């Protein structure tokens, strides 16, 4: 009888031990599966990040209208930070009649602007009789286009010396074309008093 009781106790203890081992194996298997789930979730998130990056790139697109002496004038999509030289390339390059000496090829492009490439001799013959004549190397009554004028031409503006002329060129290369003549007051060294002296001698067209 005592033997039978002891035998039953051994069976019960063995059953508890087996159940305990089974629970341990079950918990261990769950822990091994969790990293796999995390890895899968990470992989599924990556495409979304890539898609967002592609969408952000579209914000860098600008549209310009290039006219004049180029092979294929028209409206083109460019990228923020592109220069006039790149717009000319996009339009098939300059034509044989183009006078690129009048163009600032390093100028930054801005969305919605017109890039005009003049023909040789066009500035002198095409603007005769115009009320807004643009100076090209001379003419006391001519206006200086601060968007296209060279360093020497800018120094022809009353009160503008070499340092201010360099500052004007540096400003337009960094910020693009002047939209109004008043914008020149944002150039370092040119305040309201200086602007009053030069406003009758400059143009942005």
CSV table of C-alpha atoms in Angstrom, one decimal:
chain,number,residue,atom,x,y,z
A,1,UNK,CA,0.0,0.0,0.0
A,2,UNK,CA,2.8,2.4,0.9
A,3,UNK,CA,4.5,1.5,-2.3
A,4,UNK,CA,1.4,2.4,-4.3
A,5,UNK,CA,1.1,5.8,-2.6
A,6,UNK,CA,4.8,6.6,-3.3
A,7,UNK,CA,4.4,5.4,-6.9
A,8,UNK,CA,1.5,7.8,-7.4
A,9,UNK,CA,3.4,10.7,-5.9
A,10,UNK,CA,6.2,10.1,-8.4
A,11,UNK,CA,3.8,10.0,-11.3
A,12,UNK,CA,2.3,13.3,-10.2
A,13,UNK,CA,5.7,15.0,-9.8
A,14,UNK,CA,6.8,13.7,-13.2
A,15,UNK,CA,3.6,15.2,-14.8
A,16,UNK,CA,4.2,18.6,-13.2
A,17,UNK,CA,7.8,18.6,-14.4
A,18,UNK,CA,6.7,17.8,-17.9
A,19,UNK,CA,4.1,20.5,-17.9
A,20,UNK,CA,6.8,23.0,-16.6
A,21,UNK,CA,9.2,22.1,-19.3
A,22,UNK,CA,6.5,22.5,-21.9
A,23,UNK,CA,5.7,26.0,-20.7
A,24,UNK,CA,9.4,27.0,-20.8
A,25,UNK,CA,9.7,25.7,-24.4
A,26,UNK,CA,6.5,27.6,-25.4
A,27,UNK,CA,7.8,30.9,-24.0
A,28,UNK,CA,11.2,30.4,-25.6
A,29,UNK,CA,9.6,29.9,-29.0
A,30,UNK,CA,7.6,33.1,-28.7
A,31,UNK,CA,10.7,35.1,-27.9
A,32,UNK,CA,12.5,33.7,-30.9
A,33,UNK,CA,9.6,34.8,-33.2
A,34,UNK,CA,9.4,38.4,-32.0
A,35,UNK,CA,12.6,39.7,-33.8
A,36,UNK,CA,11.4,38.2,-37.0
A,37,UNK,CA,8.2,40.3,-36.7
A,38,UNK,CA,10.2,43.4,-36.0
A,39,UNK,CA,12.4,42.8,-39.0
A,40,UNK,CA,9.4,42.4,-41.2
A,41,UNK,CA,7.8,45.6,-39.9
A,42,UNK,CA,11.0,47.5,-40.6
A,43,UNK,CA,11.1,46.3,-44.1
A,44,UNK,CA,7.6,47.3,-44.8
A,45,UNK,CA,8.2,50.8,-43.5
A,46,UNK,CA,11.2,51.5,-45.7
A,47,UNK,CA,9.3,51.7,-49.0
A,48,UNK,CA,7.1,54.4,-47.4
A,49,UNK,CA,10.2,56.4,-46.5
A,50,UNK,CA,11.5,56.1,-50.0
A,51,UNK,CA,8.1,57.2,-51.5
A,52,UNK,CA,8.2,60.3,-49.3
A,53,UNK,CA,11.7,61.1,-50.4
A,54,UNK,CA,10.6,60.9,-54.0
A,55,UNK,CA,7.7,63.3,-53.3
A,56,UNK,CA,10.0,65.8,-51.6
A,57,UNK,CA,12.2,65.8,-54.8
A,58,UNK,CA,9.3,67.1,-56.8
A,59,UNK,CA,9.3,70.3,-54.8
A,60,UNK,CA,12.6,71.3,-56.3
A,61,UNK,CA,11.1,71.6,-59.9
A,62,UNK,CA,10.8,75.1,-61.3
A,63,UNK,CA,9.4,76.3,-64.7
A,64,UNK,CA,11.1,78.9,-66.9
A,65,UNK,CA,10.4,80.4,-70.3
A,66,UNK,CA,13.5,80.8,-72.5
A,67,UNK,CA,13.2,83.0,-75.6
A,68,UNK,CA,15.4,84.6,-78.2
A,69,UNK,CA,18.5,83.2,-79.8
A,70,UNK,CA,18.3,79.5,-78.8
A,71,UNK,CA,17.7,76.4,-80.9
A,72,UNK,CA,14.4,75.5,-79.3
A,73,UNK,CA,12.7,78.4,-77.4
A,74,UNK,CA,9.9,77.4,-75.1
A,75,UNK,CA,8.8,76.5,-71.6
A,76,UNK,CA,11.0,74.1,-69.7
A,77,UNK,CA,11.1,72.4,-66.3
A,78,UNK,CA,14.4,73.0,-64.4
A,79,UNK,CA,15.7,72.2,-60.9
A,80,UNK,CA,16.1,74.8,-58.1
A,81,UNK,CA,19.7,75.9,-58.2
A,82,UNK,CA,20.1,75.6,-62.0
A,83,UNK,CA,21.8,78.4,-63.9
A,84,UNK,CA,21.1,80.3,-67.1
A,85,UNK,CA,23.8,78.2,-68.9
A,86,UNK,CA,21.8,75.0,-68.0
A,87,UNK,CA,18.6,76.5,-69.4
A,88,UNK,CA,20.4,77.3,-72.7
A,89,UNK,CA,21.6,73.7,-72.9
A,90,UNK,CA,18.0,72.5,-72.2
A,91,UNK,CA,16.8,74.6,-75.1
A,92,UNK,CA,19.3,72.9,-77.5
A,93,UNK,CA,22.0,75.4,-77.1
A,94,UNK,CA,22.5,79.0,-78.3
A,95,UNK,CA,22.0,79.8,-82.0
A,96,UNK,CA,24.8,81.2,-84.2
A,97,UNK,CA,23.2,84.7,-83.9
A,98,UNK,CA,23.3,84.6,-80.0
A,99,UNK,CA,25.3,87.3,-78.2
A,100,UNK,CA,26.2,85.5,-75.0
A,101,UNK,CA,28.4,88.4,-74.0
A,102,UNK,CA,25.2,90.2,-72.9
A,103,UNK,CA,24.0,87.3,-70.8
A,104,UNK,CA,25.0,86.3,-67.2
A,105,UNK,CA,25.4,82.6,-67.7
A,106,UNK,CA,26.0,82.0,-64.0
A,107,UNK,CA,22.7,83.7,-63.0
A,108,UNK,CA,20.4,81.5,-60.8
A,109,UNK,CA,17.0,80.6,-62.4
A,110,UNK,CA,13.8,81.4,-60.6
A,111,UNK,CA,10.4,79.9,-61.0
A,112,UNK,CA,8.1,81.6,-63.5
A,113,UNK,CA,10.8,83.9,-65.0
A,114,UNK,CA,11.7,84.6,-68.7
A,115,UNK,CA,15.2,84.0,-69.9
A,116,UNK,CA,15.9,86.1,-73.0
A,117,UNK,CA,19.0,85.4,-75.1
A,118,UNK,CA,19.7,88.5,-77.4
A,119,UNK,CA,21.1,88.3,-80.9
A,120,UNK,CA,24.3,90.0,-81.9
A,121,UNK,CA,23.7,93.7,-82.3
A,122,UNK,CA,20.2,93.5,-81.1
A,123,UNK,CA,20.6,95.7,-78.0
A,124,UNK,CA,21.8,98.6,-80.1
A,125,UNK,CA,19.5,98.4,-83.1
A,126,UNK,CA,16.4,96.7,-81.4
A,127,UNK,CA,16.1,99.3,-78.6
A,128,UNK,CA,16.6,102.5,-80.6
A,129,UNK,CA,13.9,105.0,-79.7
A,130,UNK,CA,12.9,103.1,-76.5
A,131,UNK,CA,12.1,105.0,-73.4
A,132,UNK,CA,14.0,102.4,-71.3
A,133,UNK,CA,17.2,102.1,-73.3
A,134,UNK,CA,19.7,99.8,-71.7
A,135,UNK,CA,23.3,100.9,-71.6
A,136,UNK,CA,25.8,98.8,-73.5
A,137,UNK,CA,29.1,100.3,-72.9
A,138,UNK,CA,28.1,103.9,-73.1
A,139,UNK,CA,25.4,106.6,-73.4
A,140,UNK,CA,24.8,109.1,-70.5
A,141,UNK,CA,21.1,108.9,-70.7
A,142,UNK,CA,20.9,105.2,-71.1
A,143,UNK,CA,19.7,103.0,-68.2
A,144,UNK,CA,21.9,100.2,-66.8
A,145,UNK,CA,20.2,96.8,-66.5
A,146,UNK,CA,21.3,95.6,-63.1
A,147,UNK,CA,20.3,92.1,-64.0
A,148,UNK,CA,22.7,91.8,-67.0
A,149,UNK,CA,25.3,94.6,-66.7
A,150,UNK,CA,29.0,93.6,-66.4
A,151,UNK,CA,31.3,94.8,-63.6
A,152,UNK,CA,32.5,97.7,-65.8
A,153,UNK,CA,29.0,98.7,-66.8
A,154,UNK,CA,27.8,98.7,-63.2
A,155,UNK,CA,30.6,101.1,-62.3
A,156,UNK,CA,29.2,103.5,-64.8
A,157,UNK,CA,26.2,104.1,-62.5
A,158,UNK,CA,26.7,107.3,-60.5
A,159,UNK,CA,28.0,106.5,-57.0
A,160,UNK,CA,28.7,102.8,-57.8
A,161,UNK,CA,32.4,101.9,-57.4
A,162,UNK,CA,34.2,98.5,-57.8
A,163,UNK,CA,33.1,97.2,-54.3
A,164,UNK,CA,29.4,98.0,-54.8
A,165,UNK,CA,29.5,96.7,-58.4
A,166,UNK,CA,30.9,93.4,-57.1
A,167,UNK,CA,28.3,93.3,-54.4
A,168,UNK,CA,25.5,93.7,-56.9
A,169,UNK,CA,26.8,90.8,-59.0
A,170,UNK,CA,27.3,88.6,-55.9
A,171,UNK,CA,23.7,89.3,-54.8
A,172,UNK,CA,22.1,88.5,-58.2
A,173,UNK,CA,24.2,85.3,-58.5
A,174,UNK,CA,23.0,84.2,-55.1
A,175,UNK,CA,19.4,85.3,-55.3
A,176,UNK,CA,18.6,85.5,-59.0
A,177,UNK,CA,17.3,88.4,-61.0
A,178,UNK,CA,16.2,91.7,-59.4
A,179,UNK,CA,12.4,91.9,-59.7
A,180,UNK,CA,12.3,95.6,-59.0
A,181,UNK,CA,14.9,98.4,-58.9
A,182,UNK,CA,14.0,98.9,-55.2
A,183,UNK,CA,15.4,95.5,-54.5
A,184,UNK,CA,18.9,96.8,-55.0
A,185,UNK,CA,18.7,98.3,-51.5
A,186,UNK,CA,19.1,94.7,-50.2
A,187,UNK,CA,22.7,94.7,-51.6
A,188,UNK,CA,25.4,95.3,-49.0
A,189,UNK,CA,26.5,98.9,-49.1
A,190,UNK,CA,23.5,100.3,-50.9
A,191,UNK,CA,21.0,102.0,-48.7
A,192,UNK,CA,18.1,104.4,-49.2
A,193,UNK,CA,20.4,107.4,-49.8
A,194,UNK,CA,22.4,105.6,-52.4
A,195,UNK,CA,19.2,104.3,-54.1
A,196,UNK,CA,17.9,107.9,-54.4
A,197,UNK,CA,21.0,108.8,-56.4
A,198,UNK,CA,21.0,105.8,-58.7
A,199,UNK,CA,17.3,105.0,-59.2
A,200,UNK,CA,17.0,107.2,-62.3
A,201,UNK,CA,19.9,105.4,-63.9
A,202,UNK,CA,19.0,101.7,-63.5
A,203,UNK,CA,16.4,99.2,-64.8
A,204,UNK,CA,15.6,95.5,-64.3
A,205,UNK,CA,14.2,95.0,-67.8
